[in-house]
XYZ file of C-alpha atoms in Angstrom:
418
model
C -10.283 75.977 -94.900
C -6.782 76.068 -94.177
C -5.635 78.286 -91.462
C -2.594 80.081 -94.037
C -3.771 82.766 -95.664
C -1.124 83.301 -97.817
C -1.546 79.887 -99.472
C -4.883 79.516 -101.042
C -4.286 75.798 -102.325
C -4.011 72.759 -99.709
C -0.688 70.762 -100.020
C -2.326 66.992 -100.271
C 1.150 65.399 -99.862
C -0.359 63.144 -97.056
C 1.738 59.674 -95.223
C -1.081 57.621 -95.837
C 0.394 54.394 -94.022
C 1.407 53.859 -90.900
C 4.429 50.905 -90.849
C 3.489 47.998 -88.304
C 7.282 47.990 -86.977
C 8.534 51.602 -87.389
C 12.053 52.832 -86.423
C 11.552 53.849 -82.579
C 13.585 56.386 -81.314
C 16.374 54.916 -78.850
C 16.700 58.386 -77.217
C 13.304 58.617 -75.566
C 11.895 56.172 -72.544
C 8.606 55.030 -72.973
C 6.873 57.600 -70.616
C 8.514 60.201 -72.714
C 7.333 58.671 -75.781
C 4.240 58.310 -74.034
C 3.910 62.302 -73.897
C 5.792 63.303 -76.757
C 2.793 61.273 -79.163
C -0.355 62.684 -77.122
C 1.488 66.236 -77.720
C 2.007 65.059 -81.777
C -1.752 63.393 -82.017
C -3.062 66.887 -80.142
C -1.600 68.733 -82.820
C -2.602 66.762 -85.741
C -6.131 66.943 -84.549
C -5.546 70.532 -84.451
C -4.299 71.034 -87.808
C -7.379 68.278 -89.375
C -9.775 70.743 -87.119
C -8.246 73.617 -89.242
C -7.670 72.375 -92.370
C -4.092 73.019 -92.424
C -3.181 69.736 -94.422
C 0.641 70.478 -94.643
C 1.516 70.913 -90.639
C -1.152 67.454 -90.390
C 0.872 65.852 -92.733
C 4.088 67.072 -90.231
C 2.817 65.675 -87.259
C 1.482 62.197 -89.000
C 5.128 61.692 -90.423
C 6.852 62.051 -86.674
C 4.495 59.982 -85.224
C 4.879 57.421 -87.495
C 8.361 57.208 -86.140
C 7.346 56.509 -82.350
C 3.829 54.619 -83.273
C 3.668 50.900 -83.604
C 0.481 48.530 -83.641
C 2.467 46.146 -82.283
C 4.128 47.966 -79.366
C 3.322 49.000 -75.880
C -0.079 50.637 -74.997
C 0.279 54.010 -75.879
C 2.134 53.210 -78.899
C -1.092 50.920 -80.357
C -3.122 53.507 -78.798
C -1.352 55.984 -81.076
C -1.033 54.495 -84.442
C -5.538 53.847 -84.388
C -5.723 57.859 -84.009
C -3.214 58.617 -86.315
C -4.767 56.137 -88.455
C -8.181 57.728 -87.821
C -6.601 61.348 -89.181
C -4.957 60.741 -91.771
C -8.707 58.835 -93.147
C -10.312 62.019 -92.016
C -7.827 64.124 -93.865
C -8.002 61.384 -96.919
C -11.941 62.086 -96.868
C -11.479 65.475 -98.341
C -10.776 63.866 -102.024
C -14.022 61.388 -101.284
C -13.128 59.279 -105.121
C -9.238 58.686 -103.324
C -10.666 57.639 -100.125
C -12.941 55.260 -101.512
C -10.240 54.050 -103.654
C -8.524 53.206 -101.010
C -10.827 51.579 -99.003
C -11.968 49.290 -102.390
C -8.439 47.988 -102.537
C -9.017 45.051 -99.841
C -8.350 46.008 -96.415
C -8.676 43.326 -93.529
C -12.217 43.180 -92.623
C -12.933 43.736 -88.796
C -14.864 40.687 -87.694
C -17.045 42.256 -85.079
C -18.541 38.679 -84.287
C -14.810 37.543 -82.812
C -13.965 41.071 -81.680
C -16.981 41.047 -78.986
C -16.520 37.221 -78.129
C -13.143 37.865 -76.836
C -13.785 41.353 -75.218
C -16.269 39.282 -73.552
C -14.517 36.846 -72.510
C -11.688 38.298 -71.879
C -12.787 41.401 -69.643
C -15.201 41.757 -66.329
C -17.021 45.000 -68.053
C -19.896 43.006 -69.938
C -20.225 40.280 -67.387
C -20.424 42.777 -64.317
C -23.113 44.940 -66.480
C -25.009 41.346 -66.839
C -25.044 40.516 -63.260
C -26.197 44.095 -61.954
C -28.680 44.003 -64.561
C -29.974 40.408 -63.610
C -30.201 41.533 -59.759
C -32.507 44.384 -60.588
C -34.898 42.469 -62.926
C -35.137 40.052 -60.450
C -35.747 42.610 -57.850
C -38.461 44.824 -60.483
C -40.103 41.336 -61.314
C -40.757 39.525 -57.580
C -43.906 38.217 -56.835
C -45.076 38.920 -60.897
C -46.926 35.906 -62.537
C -46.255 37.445 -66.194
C -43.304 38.967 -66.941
C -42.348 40.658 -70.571
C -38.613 41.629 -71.017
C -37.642 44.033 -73.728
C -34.382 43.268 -75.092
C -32.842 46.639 -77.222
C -30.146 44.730 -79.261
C -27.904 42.831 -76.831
C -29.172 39.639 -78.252
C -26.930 37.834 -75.673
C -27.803 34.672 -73.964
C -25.052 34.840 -71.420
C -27.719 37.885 -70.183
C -30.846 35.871 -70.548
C -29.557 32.715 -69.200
C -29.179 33.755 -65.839
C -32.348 35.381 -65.334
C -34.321 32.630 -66.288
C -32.603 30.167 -64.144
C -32.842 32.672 -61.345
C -36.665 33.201 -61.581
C -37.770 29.538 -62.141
C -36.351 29.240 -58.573
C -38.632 31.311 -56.935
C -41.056 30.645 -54.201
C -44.249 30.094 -56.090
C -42.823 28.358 -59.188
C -41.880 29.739 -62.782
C -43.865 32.681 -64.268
C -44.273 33.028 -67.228
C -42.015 34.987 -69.358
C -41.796 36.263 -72.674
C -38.841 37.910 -73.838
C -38.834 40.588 -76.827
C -35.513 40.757 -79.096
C -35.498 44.011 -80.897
C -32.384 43.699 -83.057
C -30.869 44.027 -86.513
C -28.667 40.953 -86.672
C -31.615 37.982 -87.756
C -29.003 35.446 -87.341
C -27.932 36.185 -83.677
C -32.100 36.481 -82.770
C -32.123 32.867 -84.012
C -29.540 32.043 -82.241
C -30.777 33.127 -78.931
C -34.567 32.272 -79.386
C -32.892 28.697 -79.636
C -31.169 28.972 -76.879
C -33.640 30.301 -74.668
C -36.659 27.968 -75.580
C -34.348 25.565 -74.574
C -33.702 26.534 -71.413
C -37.237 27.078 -70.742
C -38.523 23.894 -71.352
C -35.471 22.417 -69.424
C -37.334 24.358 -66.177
C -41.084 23.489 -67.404
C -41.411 27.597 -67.755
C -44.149 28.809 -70.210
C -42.177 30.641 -72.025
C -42.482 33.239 -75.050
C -39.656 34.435 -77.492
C -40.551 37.317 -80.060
C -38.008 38.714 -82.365
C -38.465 42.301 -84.142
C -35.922 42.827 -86.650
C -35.713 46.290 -86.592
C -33.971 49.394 -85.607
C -34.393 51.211 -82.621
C -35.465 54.423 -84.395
C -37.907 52.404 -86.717
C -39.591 50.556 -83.516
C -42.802 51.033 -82.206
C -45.274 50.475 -79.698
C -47.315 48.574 -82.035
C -44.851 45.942 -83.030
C -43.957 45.002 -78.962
C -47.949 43.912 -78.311
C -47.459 44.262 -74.945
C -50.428 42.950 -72.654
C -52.272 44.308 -69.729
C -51.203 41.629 -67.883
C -47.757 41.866 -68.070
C -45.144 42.903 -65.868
C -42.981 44.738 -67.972
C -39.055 45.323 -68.631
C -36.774 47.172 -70.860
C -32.950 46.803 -71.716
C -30.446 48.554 -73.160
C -27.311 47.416 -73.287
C -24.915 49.746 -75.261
C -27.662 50.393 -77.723
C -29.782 53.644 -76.965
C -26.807 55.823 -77.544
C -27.216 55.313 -81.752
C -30.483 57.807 -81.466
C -28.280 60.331 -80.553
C -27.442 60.410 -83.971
C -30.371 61.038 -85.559
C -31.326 64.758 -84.819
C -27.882 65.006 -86.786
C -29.536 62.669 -89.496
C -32.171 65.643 -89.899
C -30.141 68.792 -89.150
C -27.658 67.305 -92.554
C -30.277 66.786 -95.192
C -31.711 69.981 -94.253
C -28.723 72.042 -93.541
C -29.538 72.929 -90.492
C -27.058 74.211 -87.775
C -26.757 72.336 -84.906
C -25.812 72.966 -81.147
C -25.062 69.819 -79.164
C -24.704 72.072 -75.997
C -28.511 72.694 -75.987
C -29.695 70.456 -78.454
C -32.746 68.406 -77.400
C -32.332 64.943 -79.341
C -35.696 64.936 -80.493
C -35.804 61.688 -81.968
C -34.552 60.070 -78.335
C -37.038 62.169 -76.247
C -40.011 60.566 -78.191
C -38.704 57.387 -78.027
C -37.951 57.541 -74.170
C -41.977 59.028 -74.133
C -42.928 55.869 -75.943
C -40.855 53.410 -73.657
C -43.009 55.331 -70.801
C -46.382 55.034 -72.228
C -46.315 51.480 -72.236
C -45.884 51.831 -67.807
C -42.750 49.749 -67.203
C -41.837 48.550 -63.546
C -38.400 49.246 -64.662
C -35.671 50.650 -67.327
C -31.802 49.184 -67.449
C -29.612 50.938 -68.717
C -25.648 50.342 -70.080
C -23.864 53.193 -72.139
C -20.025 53.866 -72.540
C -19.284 56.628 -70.102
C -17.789 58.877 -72.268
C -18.310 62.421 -73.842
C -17.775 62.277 -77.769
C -21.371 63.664 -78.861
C -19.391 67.429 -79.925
C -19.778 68.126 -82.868
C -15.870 69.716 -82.351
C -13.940 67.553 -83.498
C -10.893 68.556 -80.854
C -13.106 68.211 -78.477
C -14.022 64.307 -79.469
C -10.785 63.900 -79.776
C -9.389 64.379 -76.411
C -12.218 62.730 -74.980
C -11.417 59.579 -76.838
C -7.892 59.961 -75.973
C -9.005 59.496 -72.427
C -11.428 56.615 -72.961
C -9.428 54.317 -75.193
C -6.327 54.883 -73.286
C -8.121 53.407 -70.561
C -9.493 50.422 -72.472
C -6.173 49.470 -74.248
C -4.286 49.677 -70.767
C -6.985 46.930 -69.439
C -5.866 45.211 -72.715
C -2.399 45.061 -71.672
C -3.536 43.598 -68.564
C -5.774 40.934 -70.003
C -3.194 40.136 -72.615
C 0.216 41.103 -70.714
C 2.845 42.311 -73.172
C 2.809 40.129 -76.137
C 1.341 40.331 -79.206
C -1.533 38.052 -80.148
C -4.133 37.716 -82.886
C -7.009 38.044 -80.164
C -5.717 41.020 -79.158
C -4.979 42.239 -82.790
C -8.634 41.496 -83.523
C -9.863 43.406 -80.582
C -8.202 46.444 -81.183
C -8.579 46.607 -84.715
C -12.145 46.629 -83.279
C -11.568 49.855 -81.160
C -9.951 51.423 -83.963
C -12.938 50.942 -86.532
C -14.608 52.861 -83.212
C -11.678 55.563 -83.297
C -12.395 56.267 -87.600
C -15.924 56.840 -86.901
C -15.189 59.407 -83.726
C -12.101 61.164 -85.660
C -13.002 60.838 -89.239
C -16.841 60.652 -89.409
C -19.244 63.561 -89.451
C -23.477 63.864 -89.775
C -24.684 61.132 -90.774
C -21.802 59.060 -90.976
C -20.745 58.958 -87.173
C -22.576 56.193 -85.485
C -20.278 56.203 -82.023
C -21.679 59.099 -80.487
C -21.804 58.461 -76.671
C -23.015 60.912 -73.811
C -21.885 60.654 -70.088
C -24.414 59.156 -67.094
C -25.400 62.492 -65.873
C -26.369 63.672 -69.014
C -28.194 60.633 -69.487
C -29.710 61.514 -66.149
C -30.962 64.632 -66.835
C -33.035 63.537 -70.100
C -34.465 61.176 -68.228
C -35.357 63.269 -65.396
C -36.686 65.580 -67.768
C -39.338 63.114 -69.101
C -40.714 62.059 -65.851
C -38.211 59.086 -64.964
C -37.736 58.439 -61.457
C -33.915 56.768 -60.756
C -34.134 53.380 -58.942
C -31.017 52.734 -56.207
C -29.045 49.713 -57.326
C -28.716 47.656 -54.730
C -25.015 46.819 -52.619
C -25.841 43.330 -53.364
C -25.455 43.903 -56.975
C -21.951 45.197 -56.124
C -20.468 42.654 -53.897
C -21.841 39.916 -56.299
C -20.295 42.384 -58.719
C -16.784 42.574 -57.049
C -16.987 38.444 -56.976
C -17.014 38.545 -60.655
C -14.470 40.784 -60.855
C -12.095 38.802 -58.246
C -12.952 35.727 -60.508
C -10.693 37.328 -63.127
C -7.756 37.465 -61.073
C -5.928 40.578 -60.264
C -6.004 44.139 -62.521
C -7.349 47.465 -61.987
C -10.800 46.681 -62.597
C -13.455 48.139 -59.905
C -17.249 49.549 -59.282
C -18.301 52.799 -57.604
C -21.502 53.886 -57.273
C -22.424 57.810 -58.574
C -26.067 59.316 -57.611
C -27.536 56.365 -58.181
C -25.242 54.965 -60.874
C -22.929 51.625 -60.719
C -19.642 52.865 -62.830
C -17.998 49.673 -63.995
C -14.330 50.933 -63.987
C -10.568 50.406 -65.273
C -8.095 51.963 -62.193
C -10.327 55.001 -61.437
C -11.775 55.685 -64.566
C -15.307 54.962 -65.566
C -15.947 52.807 -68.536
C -19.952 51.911 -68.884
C -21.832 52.921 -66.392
C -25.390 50.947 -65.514
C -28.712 52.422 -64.529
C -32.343 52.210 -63.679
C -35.596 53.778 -64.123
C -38.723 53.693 -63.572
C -42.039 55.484 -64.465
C -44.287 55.714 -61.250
């Protein structure tokens, strides 16, 4: 409802578009540009909180003016939240928004979108090589070993690992890896790829694909055997069952507290992860805070996080304009719309920080596993290999934090059971 009592009726006079080149204004420098959007995007998230549709509309026209997808940083930065608002605003009249969304907008091609952030940035490659170091370490001396893979799908992960345990003192094991993922044609893909490099080693070697959701896995489906040393992964991918105690609270019209909310659905699949005794749990997640159901509070949050991310892009990129880049941010922003303009069962990117993380786990009778300094130096190596930037590690309680400057971006864990 709109915050005006004295007008009953919402003025739906919105600025829809946002112009690719708008008219900056000469007068300001780009720091005070900088601060004079975060102050207009703070108040338009305000107004969208509120309902007050007229002052949104306000704020979206003046930062039209100073917003560019082509500019610096901030400027990009600026134009996917206001873009995000003004959908979440649009979503109010749902036949106009879908309208408008029918009419042929660019399609985001994920596929390209993580191929270059992959490429292009240490974050996925560091999370790779921490995560190989403590498999390796969980798995030494095993004659069987059964690796869970929760949606990655990737075989610059799997790669690696193989090659590093068909090295080891007493010969190959054998392995069997499980792909639990949605996306049959990237399964494929890597079950190729992996058999492959198997049989290059002379490793007895299993590949199973589930093609499933997390939430519709279970224990059942992994057939995990006595014998087995086993593994799981997540890589960016345990986060999505945040979402579905939300799923259930909206078709039943519940109220919901995400203060002191439990997460059901993630506590009994964490319970079913432990009954099935694994030597060890890895774990990657975005280190950010967006799992409010405010959406102010979301809001800031992601105005922290993504400032972070498109600086690094500036970085990786320098200055200029490029169709990578354009691609990569256009993924972010699809990310942005779903934090800004998505509620219940629509918002997918719903992302909790490592301590909170930390406590769940603690709660369910998960010990946290040290990662080892070795893991960070060979860390720091990658990170030196892609020349120089703000890109770091810490460590936190037990944590790695992979890191732009001195924020932290994912941040990688483990756990075990015993």
């Amino acid at each position: 409802m709109s915050s005006s009592s004295s007008s009953p009726k919402h003025d739906v006079t919105l600025s829809l578009s946002l112009p690719s080149s708008p008219t900056i204004n000469d007068v300001l420098k780009p720091q005070e540009r900088g601060v004079k959007l975060i102050q207009l995007l703070l108040a338009c998230a305000n107004h969208a909180s509120s309902g007050n549709l007229h002052h949104a509309d306000v704020s979206l026209r003046q930062i039209s003016q100073l917003a560019s997808i082509t500019g610096d940083s901030m400027q990009r930065l600026a134009a996917r939240f206001a873009s995000a608002l003004a959908a979440r605003l649009v979503k109010r009249w749902p036949g106009l928004y879908k309208a408008l969304n029918n009419s042929g907008p660019v399609s985001c091609d994920l596929d390209r979108a993580r191929s270059i952030f992959t490429r292009a940035f240490p974050y996925t490659g560091l999370a790779y090589a921490i995560i190989n170091r403590a498999l390796i370490q969980a798995m030494s001396g095993q004659r069987a070993i059964h690796v869970v893979d929760l949606g990655s799908a990737n075989p610059k992960l799997w790669v690696p690992f193989i090659r590093a345990i068909a090295d080891g003192p007493d010969g190959p094991p054998h392995l069997k890896i499980t792909c639990v993922c949605r996306n049959k044609e990237a399964q494929e893909r890597l079950g190729l790829r992996l058999v492959k490099e198997a049989k290059s080693l002379n490793m007895p070697f299993e590949f199973n694909s589930i093609n499933v959701s997390l939430r519709e896995l279970t224990l059942d489906m992994l057939k995990v055997q006595s014998c087995e040393a086993l593994a799981f992964t997540s890589i960016l991918s345990l986060h999505a069952l945040l979402a579905e105690d939300d799923r259930i609270d909206t078709r039943f019209g519940l109220s919901k507290n995400n203060e002191v909310k439990e997460c059901k659905k993630m506590n009994e699949f964490l319970e079913m992860i432990k009954s099935s005794g694994p030597k060890t749990i890895l774990l990657v997640e975005q280190e950010s805070s967006n799992n409010s159901s405010r959406l102010v509070d979301r809001f800031v949050e992601g105005l922290h996080f993504y400032s972070a991310i498109f600086d690094s892009i500036d970085v990786a990129f320098g200055g200029f304009s490029c169709s990578d880049r354009l691609v990569l941010e256009e993924m972010f922003g699809k990310e942005i719309e779903n934090i800004v303009a998505g509620e219940g069962m629509e918002r997918e990117e719903r992302h909790e920080r490592y301590m909170k993380w930390a406590v769940r786990f603690g709660r369910l009778g998960f010990r946290p596993v040290r990662l080892w300094y070795e893991s960070m130096e060979e860390a720091q190596r990658i990170v030196d290999a892609y020349g120089p930037g703000g890109f770091k590690i810490t460590s936190q309680k037990g944590s790695l934090m992979i890191c732009w400057h001195d924020r932290p971006i994912y941040a990688v864990s483990a756990w075990t059971c015993f």
